[in-house]
CSV table of C-alpha atoms in Angstrom, one decimal:
chain,number,residue,atom,x,y,z
A,1056,ARG,CA,119.3,102.4,108.8
A,1057,ARG,CA,120.6,105.0,109.6
A,1058,ALA,CA,119.2,105.4,113.4
A,1059,ILE,CA,121.4,102.2,113.6
A,1060,ALA,CA,124.8,103.5,112.4
A,1061,GLN,CA,124.6,106.8,114.5
A,1062,PHE,CA,122.7,104.8,117.7
A,1063,PRO,CA,124.2,101.0,116.8
A,1064,ASP,CA,124.2,100.2,121.5
A,1065,GLU,CA,120.3,102.0,121.4
A,1066,ALA,CA,118.1,99.5,121.0
A,1067,GLU,CA,114.9,101.5,119.2
A,1068,PRO,CA,116.7,101.6,115.5
A,1069,HIS,CA,116.3,98.0,115.7
A,1070,TYR,CA,112.9,97.8,117.4
A,1071,ARG,CA,111.3,100.4,114.9
A,1072,MET,CA,113.3,98.7,111.8
A,1073,GLY,CA,112.0,95.7,113.2
A,1074,ARG,CA,108.3,97.1,113.1
A,1075,ILE,CA,109.5,98.2,109.2
A,1076,HIS,CA,110.3,94.4,108.6
A,1077,ARG,CA,107.0,93.0,110.6
A,1078,ALA,CA,104.9,96.0,108.7
A,1079,GLN,CA,106.7,94.8,105.5
A,1080,MET,CA,105.3,91.2,106.3
A,1081,ASN,CA,109.1,89.6,106.2
A,1082,ASP,CA,108.8,88.1,110.1
A,1083,ASP,CA,111.9,86.8,110.0
A,1084,ALA,CA,114.1,90.0,109.5
A,1085,ALA,CA,111.4,91.5,112.0
A,1086,LEU,CA,112.1,89.1,114.9
A,1087,GLU,CA,116.1,89.0,114.2
A,1088,GLU,CA,115.9,93.2,114.2
A,1089,GLN,CA,113.7,91.9,117.9
A,1090,ASN,CA,116.1,90.0,119.0
A,1091,ARG,CA,119.4,92.5,118.0
A,1092,ALA,CA,117.5,95.3,120.2
A,1093,LEU,CA,116.8,92.8,123.0
A,1094,LYS,CA,120.6,91.5,123.4
A,1095,LEU,CA,121.9,95.8,123.4
A,1096,SER,CA,119.1,95.8,126.2
A,1097,PRO,CA,116.7,92.7,127.5
A,1098,ASP,CA,114.2,93.9,129.7
A,1099,PHE,CA,113.0,96.5,126.6
A,1100,GLY,CA,109.5,96.2,126.7
A,1101,PRO,CA,109.0,97.0,123.3
A,1102,SER,CA,111.0,94.5,121.2
A,1103,LEU,CA,110.7,92.5,124.2
A,1104,TYR,CA,106.4,92.6,122.8
A,1105,GLU,CA,107.1,92.2,119.2
A,1106,ARG,CA,109.5,89.4,119.5
A,1107,ILE,CA,106.4,87.5,121.8
A,1108,LEU,CA,104.0,88.6,118.1
A,1109,LEU,CA,105.9,87.6,115.3
A,1110,VAL,CA,107.2,83.6,117.6
A,1111,SER,CA,103.1,83.1,118.2
A,1112,ARG,CA,102.6,83.5,114.5
A,1113,GLN,CA,105.2,81.4,113.5
A,1114,TYR,CA,103.9,78.8,115.8
A,1115,ARG,CA,100.7,79.4,114.5
A,1116,VAL,CA,101.7,79.0,110.7
A,1117,ARG,CA,104.5,75.4,112.2
A,1118,MET,CA,101.1,74.5,113.5
A,1119,GLN,CA,98.4,74.7,110.2
A,1120,GLU,CA,101.5,73.2,107.8
A,1121,LEU,CA,101.8,70.7,110.4
A,1122,ALA,CA,97.5,69.8,110.5
A,1123,GLU,CA,97.9,70.4,107.2
A,1124,GLU,CA,100.3,67.3,106.6
A,1125,ALA,CA,98.6,66.1,108.7
A,1126,TRP,CA,95.6,65.6,107.0
A,1127,ARG,CA,97.7,65.5,103.3
A,1128,ARG,CA,99.3,62.0,104.7
A,1129,GLU,CA,95.5,60.0,105.9
A,1130,GLY,CA,93.8,61.8,102.6
A,1131,ASP,CA,96.9,59.0,101.3
A,1132,ARG,CA,96.5,56.4,103.6
A,1133,ALA,CA,92.9,56.2,102.9
A,1134,ASN,CA,93.4,56.9,98.8
A,1135,ARG,CA,96.1,53.3,99.1
A,1136,LEU,CA,93.1,51.5,101.5
A,1137,ALA,CA,90.1,52.5,99.1
A,1138,ARG,CA,92.3,50.2,96.7
């Protein structure tokens, strides 16, 4: 956080803070920091890479949630039909 305060126009401190958040499994905060870094430097490779990792993880989690929801609905439907 001190580095962000010292270098407010640099992408690197935001990238590093985002890495810390990701290591703590706080993906939302990690993505926010990578987006801040990319706002300052749109072609900052490390943040682009981190953003890809974070967004793909969100996508996988959401697809899993949707699949589980679909299976639950299918089970509920099968139970209603069996009655």
